[in-house]
Coordinates of C-alpha atoms in Angstrom, one line a residue:
Chain W
M151 CA 0.0 0.0 0.0
D152 CA 1.6 3.3 -1.1
S153 CA 1.2 6.5 0.8
K154 CA -0.3 8.3 -2.2
T155 CA -3.3 5.9 -2.4
I156 CA -3.8 6.2 1.4
A157 CA -3.6 10.0 1.2
E158 CA -6.3 10.0 -1.6
Q159 CA -8.7 7.8 0.5
L160 CA -8.1 9.9 3.7
C161 CA -8.8 13.1 1.7
Q162 CA -12.0 11.6 0.4
F163 CA -13.1 10.6 3.9
A164 CA -12.2 14.0 5.4
R165 CA -14.0 15.8 2.6
K166 CA -17.1 13.7 3.1
N167 CA -17.2 14.1 6.8
Y168 CA -15.5 17.3 8.0
V169 CA -14.7 19.8 5.4
A170 CA -17.4 22.2 4.5
D171 CA -18.7 22.1 0.9
G172 CA -16.7 24.4 -1.3
A173 CA -13.8 24.7 1.1
D174 CA -10.2 24.2 -0.3
F175 CA -8.8 21.0 0.9
D176 CA -6.1 18.7 -0.5
E177 CA -3.5 16.3 0.9
N178 CA -1.1 19.1 1.8
S179 CA -3.7 21.3 3.6
P180 CA -3.0 21.6 7.4
L181 CA -5.3 19.1 9.2
A182 CA -6.1 21.6 11.9
K183 CA -7.6 24.0 9.4
A184 CA -9.7 21.3 7.8
G185 CA -11.9 20.8 10.8
I186 CA -9.9 17.9 12.3
D187 CA -10.3 18.3 16.0
S188 CA -9.8 15.5 18.6
F189 CA -13.1 13.9 17.8
A190 CA -12.5 13.9 14.0
L191 CA -8.9 12.7 14.6
V192 CA -10.2 9.6 16.4
E193 CA -12.7 9.0 13.6
L194 CA -9.9 9.3 11.0
L195 CA -7.8 6.8 13.0
L196 CA -10.6 4.4 13.2
Y197 CA -11.2 4.7 9.5
C198 CA -7.5 3.8 9.0
E199 CA -8.0 0.8 11.2
R200 CA -11.0 -0.4 9.2
T201 CA -9.7 0.4 5.8
F202 CA -6.0 -0.2 5.9
G203 CA -5.8 -2.5 8.9
V204 CA -3.3 -0.2 10.6
S205 CA -3.6 1.0 14.2
V206 CA -1.7 4.2 14.9
P207 CA -0.3 4.1 18.4
D208 CA -0.4 7.2 20.7
S209 CA 3.4 7.6 20.4
H210 CA 3.0 8.3 16.6
L211 CA 0.4 11.0 17.0
T212 CA 3.0 13.8 16.9
G213 CA 2.6 17.2 15.4
K214 CA 4.9 16.1 12.6
N215 CA 2.8 13.1 11.6
L216 CA -0.5 15.1 12.0
A217 CA 0.6 18.1 10.0
S218 CA -1.4 17.1 6.9
V219 CA -3.1 14.2 5.2
A220 CA 0.1 13.5 3.3
T221 CA 2.2 13.2 6.5
L222 CA -0.4 11.0 8.2
A223 CA -0.5 8.8 5.0
N224 CA 3.3 8.5 5.2
C225 CA 3.1 7.4 8.8
I226 CA 0.4 4.8 8.0
A227 CA 2.3 3.4 5.0
E228 CA 5.4 3.1 7.2
L229 CA 3.5 1.3 10.0
S230 CA 1.9 -1.0 7.5
R231 CA 5.3 -1.9 6.0
S232 CA 6.8 -2.5 9.4
S233 CA 3.9 -4.8 10.5
D234 CA 4.2 -6.7 7.2
S235 CA 7.9 -7.2 7.6
S236 CA 7.7 -8.3 11.3
P237 CA 7.5 -12.1 11.8
Chain J
M7 CA -34.9 34.4 1.4
P8 CA -37.5 31.7 0.9
D9 CA -40.6 31.5 3.1
L10 CA -39.6 30.2 6.5
P11 CA -41.6 27.3 8.1
R12 CA -44.1 28.2 10.7
Q13 CA -43.8 24.8 12.5
I14 CA -40.8 22.6 12.9
R15 CA -39.6 19.5 14.8
L16 CA -37.4 19.9 17.9
A17 CA -33.8 18.6 17.5
A18 CA -32.9 16.0 20.2
G19 CA -30.6 18.5 21.8
D20 CA -33.3 21.2 22.0
Y21 CA -35.4 19.1 24.3
Y22 CA -32.4 18.2 26.4
M23 CA -31.5 21.8 26.9
H24 CA -35.2 22.7 27.6
A25 CA -35.1 20.0 30.3
Q26 CA -32.0 21.6 31.8
D27 CA -33.8 25.0 31.7
H28 CA -36.8 23.4 33.5
K29 CA -34.5 21.8 36.2
R30 CA -32.7 25.0 36.9
R31 CA -36.0 26.9 37.4
R32 CA -37.3 24.2 39.6
A33 CA -34.2 24.5 41.8
G34 CA -34.9 28.2 42.2
L35 CA -32.2 29.4 39.7
P36 CA -32.6 31.5 36.6
G37 CA -33.4 29.6 33.3
Y38 CA -30.7 28.2 31.1
I39 CA -29.8 31.5 29.5
C40 CA -26.4 31.7 27.8
R41 CA -24.7 34.9 26.9
V42 CA -21.9 35.9 24.6
A43 CA -20.6 39.4 25.3
L44 CA -18.4 41.3 22.8
R45 CA -16.2 44.0 24.5
L46 CA -16.0 46.8 21.9
E47 CA -13.9 49.9 21.5
D48 CA -15.6 53.1 20.4
G49 CA -16.7 53.3 16.8
L50 CA -19.6 50.9 16.6
D51 CA -22.3 52.1 14.1
V52 CA -25.3 51.8 16.5
D53 CA -27.8 52.9 13.9
R54 CA -26.7 50.2 11.4
L55 CA -26.7 47.6 14.2
R56 CA -30.2 48.5 15.2
W57 CA -31.3 48.4 11.6
R58 CA -29.7 45.0 11.0
V59 CA -31.3 43.5 14.1
E60 CA -34.7 44.9 13.3
T61 CA -34.8 44.0 9.6
S62 CA -33.1 40.6 9.5
P63 CA -35.6 37.9 8.5
V64 CA -33.5 35.4 10.3
L65 CA -33.6 37.2 13.6
D66 CA -37.3 38.0 13.1
W67 CA -38.0 34.2 12.6
L68 CA -35.8 33.2 15.6
A69 CA -37.6 35.7 17.8
R70 CA -41.0 34.2 16.8
M71 CA -40.1 30.6 17.6
R72 CA -41.9 29.2 20.6
L73 CA -41.5 25.7 22.1
T74 CA -45.0 24.4 22.2
R75 CA -46.8 21.4 23.6
P76 CA -50.6 21.8 23.4
L77 CA -51.2 18.2 24.7
L78 CA -49.0 15.9 26.8
V79 CA -49.6 13.0 24.5
F80 CA -47.9 14.8 21.6
P81 CA -44.2 15.6 21.4
A82 CA -43.2 19.3 21.8
F83 CA -42.4 21.2 18.6
W84 CA -41.4 24.7 17.6
R85 CA -44.1 27.1 16.3
A86 CA -43.7 30.6 14.9
S87 CA -45.7 33.1 16.9
S88 CA -47.4 36.0 15.1
R89 CA -45.8 38.4 17.6
P90 CA -42.0 38.3 17.7
G91 CA -41.6 40.8 20.6
P92 CA -38.7 43.2 21.1
I93 CA -35.2 41.8 21.0
F94 CA -32.9 44.9 20.9
F95 CA -32.3 46.8 24.1
E96 CA -30.0 49.7 24.9
H97 CA -28.6 50.7 28.3
N98 CA -26.4 53.5 29.6
H99 CA -24.1 52.1 32.4
Q100 CA -22.1 54.4 34.6
D101 CA -20.3 51.8 36.8
G102 CA -18.6 49.4 34.4
N103 CA -16.3 49.6 31.4
G104 CA -15.7 47.5 28.3
H105 CA -12.2 46.4 29.5
E106 CA -13.3 43.9 32.1
P107 CA -15.3 40.7 31.8
G108 CA -18.5 40.3 33.6
V109 CA -19.1 44.0 34.4
L110 CA -22.6 44.1 33.1
P111 CA -25.7 45.7 34.6
P112 CA -28.1 43.3 36.4
E113 CA -30.9 44.0 33.9
V114 CA -28.7 42.3 31.2
L115 CA -27.3 39.5 33.4
E116 CA -30.7 38.6 34.8
R117 CA -32.7 38.9 31.6
D118 CA -35.1 36.0 31.5
L119 CA -35.8 34.4 28.2
H120 CA -38.3 31.7 28.0
A121 CA -38.4 29.1 25.1
S122 CA -42.2 28.7 25.4
R123 CA -43.2 32.4 26.0
G124 CA -40.4 33.9 23.9
P125 CA -38.6 35.7 22.4
A126 CA -35.9 33.3 23.3
L127 CA -33.1 35.6 22.3
A128 CA -32.1 39.3 23.0
F129 CA -29.4 41.8 22.2
D130 CA -28.3 44.2 24.8
L131 CA -26.1 47.1 23.9
V132 CA -24.4 48.6 27.0
R133 CA -22.8 52.0 26.7
H134 CA -20.2 52.6 29.4
A135 CA -19.2 56.1 30.6
D136 CA -15.7 55.8 29.1
G137 CA -17.1 55.3 25.6
T138 CA -16.5 51.5 25.5
R139 CA -19.4 49.2 24.9
H140 CA -20.6 45.6 25.6
L141 CA -22.8 44.0 23.0
V142 CA -24.4 41.0 24.5
L143 CA -26.4 38.2 22.8
S144 CA -28.5 36.2 25.3
W145 CA -30.5 33.2 24.3
N146 CA -32.3 30.3 25.9
H147 CA -30.2 27.2 25.1
A148 CA -33.2 25.3 23.8
L149 CA -33.3 27.7 20.8
M150 CA -29.7 27.2 19.6
D151 CA -26.2 26.2 20.7
A152 CA -23.1 28.4 21.0
R153 CA -22.0 27.9 17.4
G154 CA -25.5 29.0 16.3
A155 CA -24.9 32.2 18.3
E156 CA -21.5 32.7 16.7
L157 CA -23.1 32.4 13.3
I158 CA -25.6 35.1 14.3
W159 CA -22.7 37.4 15.0
L160 CA -21.2 36.6 11.6
H161 CA -24.6 37.2 10.0
L162 CA -24.9 40.6 11.7
N163 CA -21.4 41.6 10.8
D164 CA -21.8 40.6 7.2
G165 CA -20.5 43.4 5.0
N166 CA -23.1 42.8 2.2
G167 CA -25.7 45.0 3.7
G168 CA -28.0 42.1 4.5
N169 CA -27.5 40.4 1.1
G170 CA -25.4 37.7 2.8
A171 CA -28.4 36.5 4.8
P172 CA -28.1 32.7 5.5
S173 CA -30.0 30.4 3.2
L174 CA -32.8 28.1 4.5
E175 CA -30.2 25.3 4.7
D176 CA -27.9 27.5 6.8
L177 CA -30.7 28.3 9.2
I178 CA -32.5 24.9 9.7
H179 CA -31.2 21.4 9.4
P180 CA -33.1 19.6 6.6
K181 CA -33.9 16.7 9.0
Q182 CA -35.9 18.9 11.2
R183 CA -38.3 19.7 8.4
G184 CA -39.2 16.1 7.8
G185 CA -39.3 13.1 10.1
S186 CA -41.1 9.7 10.2
L187 CA -42.2 7.1 12.7
A188 CA -39.8 4.5 11.2
E189 CA -37.0 6.6 12.6
W190 CA -38.3 6.1 16.1
W191 CA -37.7 2.3 15.7
R192 CA -34.3 2.8 14.3
N193 CA -33.4 5.0 17.2
A194 CA -34.8 2.5 19.8
K195 CA -32.3 -0.1 18.5
L196 CA -29.4 2.2 18.3
A197 CA -30.1 3.8 21.7
R198 CA -29.6 0.6 23.6
G199 CA -25.8 0.7 23.6
S200 CA -25.5 4.2 25.2
V201 CA -28.1 3.5 27.8
E202 CA -26.2 0.3 28.9
W203 CA -22.9 2.1 28.7
L204 CA -24.2 5.0 30.9
R205 CA -25.6 2.6 33.4
K206 CA -22.2 1.0 33.7
S207 CA -20.1 4.2 33.9
G208 CA -22.6 5.9 36.2
S209 CA -22.2 3.2 38.9
E210 CA -21.3 4.3 42.4
P211 CA -19.2 5.7 43.9
L212 CA -19.4 9.0 41.9
F213 CA -18.1 12.3 43.2
S214 CA -20.7 15.1 43.3
L215 CA -20.3 18.7 44.3
L216 CA -24.0 18.9 45.3
P217 CA -24.5 19.5 49.1
E218 CA -26.1 16.6 50.8
K219 CA -28.7 18.9 52.2
R220 CA -29.6 22.0 50.3
T221 CA -29.3 25.2 52.4
A222 CA -32.2 27.7 52.2
G223 CA -32.1 29.8 49.0
P224 CA -32.1 31.9 47.0
H225 CA -29.1 30.4 45.2
R226 CA -27.2 32.2 42.6
N227 CA -25.2 31.1 39.5
Q228 CA -21.8 32.7 39.9
Y229 CA -19.3 33.3 37.1
R230 CA -15.6 33.8 37.0
I231 CA -13.6 34.4 33.8
V232 CA -9.9 33.7 33.8
T233 CA -8.0 35.0 30.8
F234 CA -4.5 33.9 29.9
S235 CA -2.1 36.4 28.3
A236 CA -0.9 35.8 24.7
E237 CA 2.4 34.7 26.1
E238 CA 0.7 32.2 28.5
T239 CA -1.5 30.9 25.7
A240 CA 1.6 30.2 23.6
R241 CA 3.2 28.4 26.6
I242 CA 0.0 26.3 27.0
A243 CA 0.0 25.4 23.3
A244 CA 3.7 24.4 23.5
R245 CA 3.1 22.3 26.7
C246 CA 0.1 20.7 25.0
E247 CA 2.4 19.7 22.1
R248 CA 5.1 18.4 24.5
L249 CA 2.5 16.1 26.1
N250 CA 1.7 14.8 22.7
A251 CA -1.8 16.3 22.9
G252 CA -1.6 18.9 20.1
F253 CA -4.7 17.7 18.4
R254 CA -6.3 16.8 21.7
R255 CA -6.2 20.2 23.2
S256 CA -9.6 19.6 24.7
H257 CA -8.2 16.5 26.5
F258 CA -5.3 18.5 27.8
L259 CA -7.6 21.3 29.1
L260 CA -10.0 18.8 30.6
A261 CA -7.1 17.0 32.2
G262 CA -5.9 20.3 33.8
T263 CA -9.4 21.0 35.0
L264 CA -9.8 17.5 36.5
R265 CA -6.5 17.6 38.2
A266 CA -7.5 20.9 39.9
L267 CA -10.9 19.6 40.8
H268 CA -9.3 16.4 42.3
T269 CA -7.4 18.6 44.7
V270 CA -10.6 20.3 45.8
A271 CA -12.4 16.9 46.0
T272 CA -9.5 15.4 48.1
R273 CA -9.8 18.3 50.5
R274 CA -13.5 17.4 50.9
G275 CA -12.4 13.9 51.8
N276 CA -13.2 12.2 48.5
R277 CA -11.3 8.9 48.3
D278 CA -13.0 6.7 45.8
G279 CA -15.7 8.8 44.1
A280 CA -15.1 8.8 40.3
Y281 CA -15.4 11.9 38.1
L282 CA -18.1 11.7 35.4
I283 CA -17.9 14.3 32.7
P284 CA -20.2 14.8 29.7
V285 CA -18.5 16.6 26.8
A286 CA -20.6 18.0 24.0
H287 CA -19.2 18.1 20.4
D288 CA -20.5 20.3 17.7
T289 CA -21.7 18.1 14.8
R290 CA -21.5 20.8 12.1
R291 CA -18.7 20.7 9.6
R292 CA -15.9 23.2 10.2
S293 CA -16.5 26.5 8.4
A294 CA -20.1 25.5 7.6
K295 CA -22.4 28.5 7.8
G296 CA -25.2 26.7 9.5
P297 CA -27.5 25.5 10.8
I298 CA -28.0 28.4 13.1
F299 CA -31.3 27.2 14.7
S300 CA -31.4 24.3 17.2
N301 CA -28.7 22.4 19.1
H302 CA -26.5 20.2 16.9
L303 CA -24.5 18.3 19.4
S304 CA -23.3 14.9 20.2
I305 CA -22.1 13.9 23.6
L306 CA -19.2 11.8 24.9
F307 CA -19.0 10.7 28.6
F308 CA -15.8 10.2 30.4
R309 CA -15.3 8.5 33.7
I310 CA -12.0 9.2 35.5
E311 CA -11.2 7.3 38.7
P312 CA -9.5 9.3 41.5
Q313 CA -6.4 7.1 41.3
Q314 CA -5.9 8.5 37.7
A315 CA -6.8 12.1 38.5
G316 CA -3.6 13.1 40.1
S317 CA -1.5 13.0 36.9
L318 CA -2.1 15.0 33.7
T319 CA -0.5 12.4 31.5
S320 CA -2.6 9.5 32.9
I321 CA -5.8 11.6 32.6
I322 CA -5.0 12.5 29.0
S323 CA -4.2 8.9 28.0
E324 CA -7.4 7.6 29.8
L325 CA -9.5 10.3 28.0
S326 CA -8.0 9.3 24.7
R327 CA -8.7 5.6 25.3
Q328 CA -12.3 6.2 26.4
M329 CA -12.9 8.5 23.4
M330 CA -11.5 5.9 21.0
D331 CA -13.7 3.2 22.6
Q332 CA -16.9 5.3 22.5
I333 CA -16.4 6.4 18.9
R334 CA -15.6 2.8 17.9
T335 CA -18.8 1.6 19.4
R336 CA -20.8 4.6 18.0
F337 CA -21.7 5.9 21.4
P338 CA -22.3 9.5 20.3
E339 CA -24.9 8.4 17.6
S340 CA -26.4 6.0 20.2
C341 CA -26.6 8.7 22.8
M342 CA -28.3 11.2 20.4
A343 CA -30.7 8.4 19.2
A344 CA -31.6 7.8 22.9
L345 CA -32.3 11.5 23.3
E346 CA -34.3 11.5 20.1
M347 CA -36.3 8.5 21.3
F348 CA -37.1 9.9 24.7
K349 CA -38.1 13.3 23.2
P350 CA -41.8 12.7 23.1
L351 CA -41.9 12.0 26.9
P352 CA -43.3 14.7 29.2
L353 CA -40.5 16.7 30.7
N354 CA -40.5 15.2 34.2
Y355 CA -40.5 11.6 32.9
Y356 CA -37.8 12.6 30.5
M357 CA -35.5 13.9 33.2
H358 CA -36.3 10.9 35.4
H359 CA -35.2 8.5 32.6
L360 CA -32.0 10.5 31.8
G361 CA -31.1 10.7 35.5
Q362 CA -31.6 7.0 36.2
P363 CA -28.2 5.7 35.3
T364 CA -26.5 8.1 37.7
R365 CA -29.3 8.3 40.3
S366 CA -29.9 11.9 39.3
K367 CA -26.3 13.0 39.8
F368 CA -25.9 13.4 36.0
A369 CA -22.2 14.3 36.2
T370 CA -19.4 15.7 38.4
L371 CA -19.0 18.7 36.2
C372 CA -19.9 19.9 32.6
F373 CA -17.0 20.7 30.3
S374 CA -16.7 22.3 26.9
D375 CA -13.9 23.7 24.7
S376 CA -15.3 26.0 22.0
G377 CA -11.9 26.4 20.4
E378 CA -11.5 29.6 18.5
T379 CA -14.6 31.7 19.0
C380 CA -15.8 34.3 16.4
A381 CA -12.8 33.3 14.3
G382 CA -11.7 36.0 11.8
M383 CA -13.8 38.7 13.4
T384 CA -11.8 41.7 14.5
E385 CA -14.7 44.2 14.5
M386 CA -18.4 44.5 14.8
L387 CA -19.9 47.1 12.5
G388 CA -17.0 49.6 13.0
G389 CA -16.3 48.8 16.7
R390 CA -13.0 46.9 17.3
I391 CA -13.6 43.8 19.3
R392 CA -11.3 43.8 22.3
A393 CA -12.5 40.5 23.7
V394 CA -15.3 37.9 23.7
D395 CA -16.7 36.5 26.9
H396 CA -19.0 33.5 27.2
L397 CA -21.3 33.4 30.2
V398 CA -22.8 29.9 30.3
P399 CA -25.0 28.9 33.3
T400 CA -24.2 25.5 34.9
W401 CA -26.6 22.6 34.9
W402 CA -28.0 21.8 38.2
P403 CA -26.9 19.1 39.0
P404 CA -23.9 19.0 38.8
G405 CA -23.5 22.6 39.8
L406 CA -20.2 23.3 38.0
T407 CA -19.5 24.1 34.4
V408 CA -16.1 24.9 32.9
V409 CA -15.9 26.4 29.4
F410 CA -12.7 27.2 27.4
W411 CA -12.5 29.4 24.3
S412 CA -9.8 31.4 22.5
F413 CA -10.1 34.8 20.9
S414 CA -7.4 36.7 19.1
G415 CA -4.6 34.4 20.3
R416 CA -5.7 34.4 24.0
L417 CA -7.2 31.5 25.9
S418 CA -10.0 32.1 28.4
V419 CA -11.9 29.9 30.8
L420 CA -15.2 30.4 32.4
L421 CA -15.9 28.9 35.8
S422 CA -19.7 28.8 36.3
W423 CA -21.0 27.4 39.6
V424 CA -23.9 27.5 41.9
D425 CA -23.0 29.0 45.2
D426 CA -24.1 26.2 47.5
C427 CA -22.0 23.6 45.5
L428 CA -18.6 25.4 45.7
S429 CA -17.3 28.0 48.2
V430 CA -15.3 31.0 47.0
S431 CA -12.1 29.6 48.5
E432 CA -12.7 26.3 46.6
V433 CA -13.2 28.3 43.4
D434 CA -9.9 30.1 44.1
A435 CA -8.2 26.7 44.6
L436 CA -9.7 25.5 41.4
E437 CA -8.5 28.5 39.4
Q438 CA -5.0 28.3 40.9
G439 CA -4.8 24.5 40.3
L440 CA -6.0 24.9 36.8
R441 CA -3.5 27.6 36.0
S442 CA -0.6 25.6 37.4
A443 CA -1.7 22.4 35.7
V444 CA -1.8 24.0 32.2
L445 CA 1.2 26.3 32.6
E446 CA 3.8 24.8 34.9
E447 CA 6.2 22.3 33.5
K448 CA 6.9 20.7 36.9
V449 CA 3.2 19.6 37.2
S450 CA 3.0 16.2 35.6

């Protein structure tokens, strides 16, 4: 699973659920400005669990990883790769 | 603007807030009337403001809405009255000034607004002797929530001379204009989860601030607003990041509040009473311009045991875990479905049912974090906005409400309490504990 595909799906989910119609939003938009608060963040993380089978641990919920959809997608792709490679 | 409906369904949140209003009045307190006060510098165009308020079709419609229940066997609904009643009032005030929070004349602070008798909202313009002003929007919480009030400010401040009036969709949620019986059955199924969850999390022992025996009244709802400087607000944000709670600012602020309350509770001898906190979330999309009317909320409940309440990090991680669990099991939808399902019940039965899981304690405190309030607004019709203050009455029970908001880069917090639930020295301790929890690095 590559980070670009993940980012596209996350963008779609955010647009459908949080971003107001007509508002500018893409994978590089800051998450905080797109309406992602603590509640929405949890919904986004649960969506990742359901769709990509990846749980994001608390230690990975850093400002850097949550800067935008693209950075979150990178983090998920990396977690997915590391869980695939682990025995 | 198209014709506005004359009759409309209540949102689940409207009836819940109406019940809180009823409970407060029965306890001898004023109704559940919220206020947002803009502190303005000189320069406000009063004639334009008056004209906007008096000619806005949105405000006219809101002023006409009355919560009606002609027969107990039918659910309550909103109906437009043929008489809107006055909603704009002007006062000259010699004692206060627009630089301080809460310095408002009693006729503004004690204005009663009834959802059934209406109008359920009012504007008060207070002119102080030094030229500064307070512009206060007061409303009965059954009519709308705080975001709805914020959207009214934006509507009034709209630079298009009224052309930017909200559309019907921005005023009323489409769901409230329809409705079917089949929905009731769906809600009944969905509601079961939250009722069971509340029964479990509301189990004894629970810490409550209510006195065991009420002293003779009259009791008052007291308010205290604590404002952090821009430098302190930046420090709080940095501390929040360091605790890995950047996106969970509300959790960080709630953790700080709980830690401070735990100190007060321990002084009262609380050993094993858990803290139960309902937290309402706005269900609108960010930057959406509506709906203005009604309460669009979902609720999460957190239970923190006293053993966890001594440490910020353990409270934050427990709040995150419980939030994850509740959203995973669709608790907020289930909770709103329960409120929707119980909505046809007469008010006293309704409150009895809602209070059952906690044996009428409801919660230890109510908490909300409004985030950035009146975002992007720097002036109101020519008057520069110096600050925004929220004055939210507390539910009774639990007798304490804590509300955070930010305006223009400064964080503020409202402590709202009933005077027989907390003493002034306890409120001082709460304020001090809260400040040190969110600001001081040595507090873990």
